[in-house]
Coordinates of C-alpha atoms and ligand atoms in Angstrom, one line a residue:
M1 CA -15.3 30.2 9.6
K2 CA -14.9 31.4 6.0
T3 CA -17.7 33.5 4.5
P4 CA -19.8 31.7 1.9
R5 CA -18.2 33.9 -0.9
A6 CA -14.6 33.1 0.3
F7 CA -15.4 29.4 0.6
Y8 CA -15.8 29.1 -3.2
Q9 CA -12.8 31.2 -4.2
P10 CA -9.8 29.3 -5.7
L11 CA -7.0 29.0 -3.1
A12 CA -4.3 30.0 -5.5
I13 CA -4.2 32.5 -8.4
G14 CA -4.7 30.5 -11.6
A15 CA -6.2 27.4 -9.9
P16 CA -9.6 26.3 -11.3
S17 CA -12.7 27.4 -9.4
P18 CA -14.1 24.8 -6.9
Y19 CA -17.2 22.9 -8.0
R20 CA -20.5 24.2 -6.6
E21 CA -22.0 20.8 -7.2
L22 CA -20.2 17.5 -7.4
P23 CA -19.9 16.0 -10.9
V24 CA -22.5 13.3 -11.5
A25 CA -20.7 9.9 -11.5
L26 CA -21.5 6.3 -10.9
E27 CA -19.0 5.0 -8.3
R28 CA -20.3 1.6 -7.1
M29 CA -16.9 0.1 -6.7
I30 CA -13.5 1.8 -6.3
H31 CA -11.2 -0.8 -7.6
F32 CA -7.7 -0.9 -6.0
V33 CA -4.7 -1.5 -8.3
P34 CA -1.1 -1.7 -6.8
P35 CA 0.6 0.3 -9.5
H36 CA 4.2 -0.9 -8.9
L37 CA 3.3 -4.3 -10.3
E38 CA 3.6 -4.3 -14.1
K39 CA 1.5 -7.4 -14.4
L40 CA -1.4 -5.8 -12.7
R41 CA -0.9 -2.5 -14.5
A42 CA -1.2 -4.4 -17.7
K43 CA -4.8 -5.4 -16.7
V44 CA -5.9 -1.8 -16.5
P45 CA -7.1 -1.4 -20.1
D46 CA -9.4 -4.4 -19.6
L47 CA -10.6 -3.1 -16.2
I48 CA -11.6 0.3 -17.4
S49 CA -14.8 -1.1 -18.9
K50 CA -15.6 -3.4 -16.0
V51 CA -15.4 -1.0 -13.0
D52 CA -16.7 2.5 -12.2
V53 CA -13.5 3.8 -10.6
I54 CA -9.9 2.7 -10.9
L55 CA -7.7 3.7 -8.0
G56 CA -3.9 3.5 -8.0
N57 CA -3.0 2.6 -4.4
L58 CA 0.2 4.2 -3.0
E59 CA -0.4 3.8 0.7
D60 CA -0.9 0.7 3.0
A61 CA -0.3 -2.7 1.2
I62 CA 2.5 -1.1 -0.8
P63 CA 5.9 -2.1 0.7
A64 CA 8.1 0.8 1.8
D65 CA 10.8 -0.1 -0.8
A66 CA 8.2 0.0 -3.6
K67 CA 6.6 3.4 -2.8
I68 CA 8.5 5.2 -5.5
D69 CA 7.8 2.5 -8.1
A70 CA 4.1 2.6 -7.2
R71 CA 4.0 6.4 -7.6
R72 CA 5.8 6.2 -11.0
G73 CA 3.7 3.2 -12.0
F74 CA 0.5 5.2 -11.3
I75 CA 1.7 8.1 -13.5
R76 CA 2.4 5.6 -16.3
M77 CA -0.9 4.0 -15.8
A78 CA -2.7 7.4 -16.0
E79 CA -0.7 8.5 -19.1
E80 CA -1.1 5.3 -21.0
N81 CA -4.8 4.8 -20.7
D82 CA -8.0 6.5 -21.8
F83 CA -10.3 6.2 -18.9
G84 CA -13.4 7.6 -20.6
K85 CA -16.2 7.8 -18.0
T86 CA -14.4 5.5 -15.6
G87 CA -13.1 7.5 -12.6
L88 CA -9.3 7.8 -12.0
W89 CA -8.3 8.1 -8.4
T90 CA -5.2 7.6 -6.3
R91 CA -4.8 6.9 -2.6
V92 CA -1.7 8.8 -1.6
N93 CA 0.4 8.2 1.4
C94 CA -0.6 9.8 4.7
L95 CA 0.3 13.4 5.5
N96 CA 3.0 12.5 8.1
S97 CA 4.7 9.9 5.9
P98 CA 8.0 10.5 4.0
W99 CA 6.2 10.0 0.7
F100 CA 3.2 12.3 0.7
L101 CA 4.8 15.5 -0.5
D102 CA 6.5 13.8 -3.5
D103 CA 3.3 11.9 -4.3
L104 CA 1.6 15.2 -4.8
M105 CA 4.6 17.0 -6.4
E106 CA 5.0 14.4 -9.0
I107 CA 1.5 13.2 -9.8
V108 CA -0.3 16.5 -10.1
P109 CA 2.0 18.1 -12.7
A110 CA 2.3 14.9 -14.6
V111 CA -1.3 13.7 -14.8
G112 CA -3.4 16.2 -12.8
N113 CA -5.7 16.8 -15.8
K114 CA -6.7 13.1 -15.8
L115 CA -7.0 12.7 -12.1
D116 CA -10.5 13.0 -10.6
V117 CA -10.0 12.3 -6.9
I118 CA -7.2 12.0 -4.4
M119 CA -8.1 9.7 -1.5
L120 CA -6.4 10.9 1.7
P121 CA -5.9 8.3 4.4
K122 CA -5.9 8.8 8.2
V123 CA -7.7 12.1 8.1
E124 CA -7.9 13.4 11.7
G125 CA -9.6 16.7 11.3
P126 CA -10.4 19.6 9.0
W127 CA -6.8 20.9 9.2
D128 CA -5.7 17.9 7.1
I129 CA -8.1 18.8 4.4
H130 CA -7.2 22.5 4.5
Y131 CA -3.5 21.6 4.0
L132 CA -4.2 19.3 1.0
D133 CA -6.7 21.8 -0.4
Q134 CA -4.1 24.7 -0.4
L135 CA -1.3 22.5 -1.8
L136 CA -3.6 21.2 -4.6
A137 CA -4.6 24.7 -5.5
Q138 CA -0.9 25.8 -5.8
L139 CA 0.0 22.7 -7.8
E140 CA -3.0 23.1 -10.1
A141 CA -2.2 26.7 -10.7
R142 CA 1.5 25.9 -11.5
S143 CA 0.7 23.0 -13.7
G144 CA -2.2 24.5 -15.6
I145 CA -4.8 22.0 -14.4
T146 CA -8.2 23.0 -15.7
K147 CA -10.6 21.2 -13.4
P148 CA -10.4 20.9 -9.6
I149 CA -9.0 17.6 -8.2
L150 CA -11.4 16.4 -5.5
I151 CA -10.5 15.0 -2.1
H152 CA -12.0 11.8 -0.6
A153 CA -11.2 11.3 3.1
I154 CA -10.8 7.9 4.7
L155 CA -12.5 7.8 8.1
E156 CA -10.2 5.5 10.0
T157 CA -9.1 7.1 13.2
A158 CA -11.0 7.7 16.5
E159 CA -10.2 11.4 16.1
G160 CA -11.4 11.5 12.5
V161 CA -14.7 9.9 13.6
K162 CA -15.0 12.5 16.4
N163 CA -14.4 15.3 13.8
V164 CA -16.3 13.8 10.9
E165 CA -18.7 16.8 10.5
A166 CA -15.9 19.3 10.4
I167 CA -14.0 17.2 7.9
A168 CA -17.1 17.1 5.6
A169 CA -17.4 20.8 5.9
A170 CA -13.7 21.6 5.4
S171 CA -13.6 22.4 1.6
P172 CA -15.7 22.5 -1.6
R173 CA -13.1 20.0 -2.8
M174 CA -14.6 17.3 -0.6
H175 CA -16.0 14.5 -2.7
G176 CA -16.9 12.1 0.1
M177 CA -15.6 9.6 2.6
S178 CA -14.9 5.9 3.0
L179 CA -15.0 3.9 6.2
G180 CA -11.5 2.3 6.9
P181 CA -12.4 -0.5 9.3
A182 CA -8.9 -1.9 9.7
D183 CA -7.1 1.3 10.8
L184 CA -10.1 2.4 12.7
A185 CA -10.2 -0.8 14.7
A186 CA -6.6 -0.3 15.6
S187 CA -7.0 3.3 16.5
R188 CA -10.0 2.7 18.7
G189 CA -8.5 -0.3 20.4
M190 CA -11.2 -2.6 19.1
K191 CA -10.3 -6.3 19.6
T192 CA -10.6 -7.6 16.0
T193 CA -8.0 -8.6 13.5
R194 CA -10.5 -8.6 10.6
V195 CA -10.6 -6.1 7.8
G196 CA -14.3 -5.1 8.0
G197 CA -17.2 -7.4 8.5
G198 CA -18.7 -8.6 11.8
H199 CA -17.3 -10.6 14.7
P200 CA -19.0 -13.7 16.1
D201 CA -18.5 -12.5 19.7
Y202 CA -20.1 -9.1 19.1
S203 CA -23.6 -10.2 19.8
V204 CA -26.7 -10.0 22.0
L205 CA -27.8 -13.0 23.9
A206 CA -31.5 -13.9 23.9
D207 CA -33.1 -14.0 27.3
A208 CA -32.8 -17.1 29.4
A209 CA -36.0 -19.2 29.0
G210 CA -35.3 -21.9 31.6
E211 CA -32.3 -24.1 32.3
A212 CA -32.8 -26.5 29.4
A213 CA -33.7 -24.0 26.7
P214 CA -30.7 -23.0 24.4
R215 CA -30.0 -19.3 24.2
T216 CA -29.3 -17.8 20.8
A217 CA -26.6 -15.2 20.3
Y218 CA -27.5 -12.7 17.6
Q219 CA -24.5 -11.2 15.9
Q220 CA -24.5 -7.4 15.6
D221 CA -23.0 -5.1 13.1
L222 CA -19.7 -3.6 14.5
W223 CA -19.7 -0.8 12.0
H224 CA -23.3 0.4 12.3
Y225 CA -22.6 3.4 14.5
T226 CA -19.7 4.7 12.4
V227 CA -21.4 4.2 9.0
A228 CA -24.5 6.0 10.3
K229 CA -22.4 8.9 11.6
M230 CA -20.5 9.1 8.3
V231 CA -23.6 9.0 6.2
D232 CA -25.2 11.8 8.2
A233 CA -22.1 13.9 8.0
C234 CA -21.7 13.3 4.2
L235 CA -25.3 13.7 3.2
S236 CA -25.8 16.9 5.2
Y237 CA -22.9 18.5 3.3
G238 CA -23.8 17.0 -0.1
L239 CA -21.0 14.5 -0.1
K240 CA -20.9 10.8 -0.9
P241 CA -20.4 8.1 1.7
F242 CA -18.7 4.7 0.9
Y243 CA -18.0 1.5 2.7
G244 CA -14.3 0.7 2.4
P245 CA -12.5 -2.7 2.3
F246 CA -13.6 -6.2 3.1
G247 CA -10.5 -8.3 3.6
D248 CA -11.8 -11.9 3.7
F249 CA -11.9 -12.8 -0.1
S250 CA -12.9 -16.4 0.8
D251 CA -16.2 -15.2 2.3
P252 CA -18.2 -13.5 -0.5
A253 CA -21.5 -13.9 1.4
A254 CA -20.2 -11.9 4.4
C255 CA -18.8 -9.3 2.0
E256 CA -22.1 -8.9 0.2
S257 CA -23.9 -8.6 3.5
Q258 CA -21.5 -5.9 4.7
F259 CA -21.8 -4.0 1.4
R260 CA -25.6 -4.3 1.4
N261 CA -25.9 -2.9 5.0
A262 CA -23.9 0.1 3.9
F263 CA -25.9 0.5 0.7
L264 CA -29.2 0.4 2.6
M265 CA -27.9 2.9 5.1
G266 CA -27.0 5.4 2.3
C267 CA -23.6 4.5 1.0
L268 CA -23.0 4.6 -2.8
G269 CA -20.2 2.1 -3.2
A270 CA -17.4 0.2 -1.6
W271 CA -13.8 -0.7 -2.4
S272 CA -13.0 -3.8 -4.5
L273 CA -9.6 -5.2 -3.5
H274 CA -10.0 -8.4 -5.4
P275 CA -11.6 -9.0 -8.9
S276 CA -14.3 -11.2 -7.3
Q277 CA -15.5 -8.1 -5.4
I278 CA -16.2 -6.1 -8.5
E279 CA -19.4 -8.1 -9.4
L280 CA -20.5 -8.2 -5.8
A281 CA -20.3 -4.4 -5.6
K282 CA -22.0 -4.0 -8.9
K283 CA -24.9 -6.2 -7.7
V284 CA -25.3 -4.6 -4.3
F285 CA -24.9 -0.9 -5.3
S286 CA -27.2 -1.1 -8.3
P287 CA -30.8 -0.8 -6.9
D288 CA -32.9 -3.9 -6.8
P289 CA -35.1 -4.1 -9.9
A290 CA -38.2 -4.9 -7.8
E291 CA -37.5 -1.8 -5.7
V292 CA -37.0 0.3 -8.8
A293 CA -40.3 -1.0 -10.3
F294 CA -42.2 -0.1 -7.1
A295 CA -40.5 3.3 -6.9
L296 CA -41.5 4.1 -10.5
K297 CA -45.1 3.2 -9.6
I298 CA -44.9 5.8 -6.8
L299 CA -43.5 8.5 -9.1
E300 CA -46.2 7.8 -11.7
A301 CA -49.0 7.8 -9.2
M302 CA -47.9 11.2 -7.7
P303 CA -46.7 13.3 -10.7
D304 CA -46.2 16.5 -8.7
G305 CA -44.9 14.7 -5.6
T306 CA -47.7 15.7 -3.3
G307 CA -50.8 14.2 -1.7
A308 CA -51.4 10.7 -0.6
V309 CA -52.2 7.5 -2.6
M310 CA -52.4 3.8 -1.8
I311 CA -50.2 1.4 -3.9
D312 CA -50.4 -2.4 -3.3
G313 CA -52.0 -1.6 0.1
K314 CA -49.2 0.7 1.2
M315 CA -49.6 4.4 2.0
Q316 CA -47.6 6.8 -0.1
D317 CA -47.1 10.5 0.4
D318 CA -44.6 13.4 -0.3
A319 CA -42.0 11.6 1.8
T320 CA -42.2 8.2 0.1
W321 CA -42.1 10.1 -3.2
K322 CA -38.7 11.5 -2.2
Q323 CA -37.6 8.0 -1.1
A324 CA -38.7 6.7 -4.5
K325 CA -36.8 9.4 -6.3
V326 CA -33.6 8.5 -4.5
I327 CA -33.9 5.0 -5.9
V328 CA -35.1 6.0 -9.4
D329 CA -32.4 8.6 -9.8
L330 CA -29.7 6.0 -8.9
A331 CA -31.3 3.5 -11.3
R332 CA -31.2 6.1 -14.1
L333 CA -27.5 6.7 -13.4
V334 CA -26.8 3.0 -13.4
A335 CA -28.9 2.6 -16.6
S336 CA -26.9 5.3 -18.4
K337 CA -23.8 3.1 -18.0
D338 CA -25.2 -0.4 -18.1
P339 CA -27.6 -1.2 -21.0
E340 CA -28.4 -4.6 -19.5
L341 CA -29.6 -3.1 -16.3
A342 CA -31.3 -0.3 -18.2
Q343 CA -33.5 -3.0 -19.9
V344 CA -34.2 -4.8 -16.6
Y345 CA -35.3 -1.5 -15.0
G346 CA -37.3 -0.5 -18.1
L347 CA -35.5 2.8 -18.2
Ligands
GLV1 C1 -8.4 1.0 5.1 O1 -7.5 1.7 4.7 C2 -8.6 0.5 6.4 O2 -7.7 0.8 7.2 O3 -9.5 -0.2 6.6
MG2 MG1 -6.3 2.2 6.3

């Protein structure tokens, strides 16, 4: 294991120093754009004000014969737009693909100073992060990049889930992780063809109450274990956990419910693969105004965060003060970007 001092050293002479703390950023939705399609690239200027993060997708869903166009399209998209406070990410092809190396070799020198985060798919263990970390440092040094490009891992293989803590700890470049339920289902041999969400047959049957009484099946969350494991790994290393894709665009209620479960468990955002999912993510990953109002009451009642008070019949103490702070800190971040919500929150 590296010593703490070495952990924060740049990995190439001339590369920017790694961050000690992640930059503060609102990332409720990571909006996927297929950059080989000019028609969709043309929507980017309008999207910038509507989403928190724009991601140029180079990996799955991009046909093999469009991989180079997607990479070049991403570079153009990055060059031609001013993203302001909206994050600019790309999902590169996976490490063992024929495209990964050129994705890095072309994108970092061309637009590395505008790129906030590289999403790395199919991460199996810390060795994958170490490789990208070193390569990025070399490319940053050679291209005169002034701020470190962060790494976001997709958790989407059985081995990756097994190694999730080591992945989180692999580099100060780690930004966070997203659950990739489609690849993960395949890797684990799960019997579902859905991209995220539940499955009607994954359920618990109520006890039998006599021959005639109907028995109710209660659907369970297929992703609970993995999201929980990812949240613990991320938060213990100061990283950000995200739910990934929800593929059934015709079922916004199920998407909202999947996003909300992730939010309640600690996730900060999800992917939007369709414009209709942008508003859903915004709604779910901005804290509920009633919850913010109650959290503000707790903070006001316990100015130094210690002791015990009763509010609306509920006991509050140092721990609930911390819970309230999580919600109010997020609400303040949302309010700094969204004047409408700032007013609703009274912040
Ligand atoms: C995302 O990449 C997934 O495999 O779900
Ligand atoms: Mg995947």
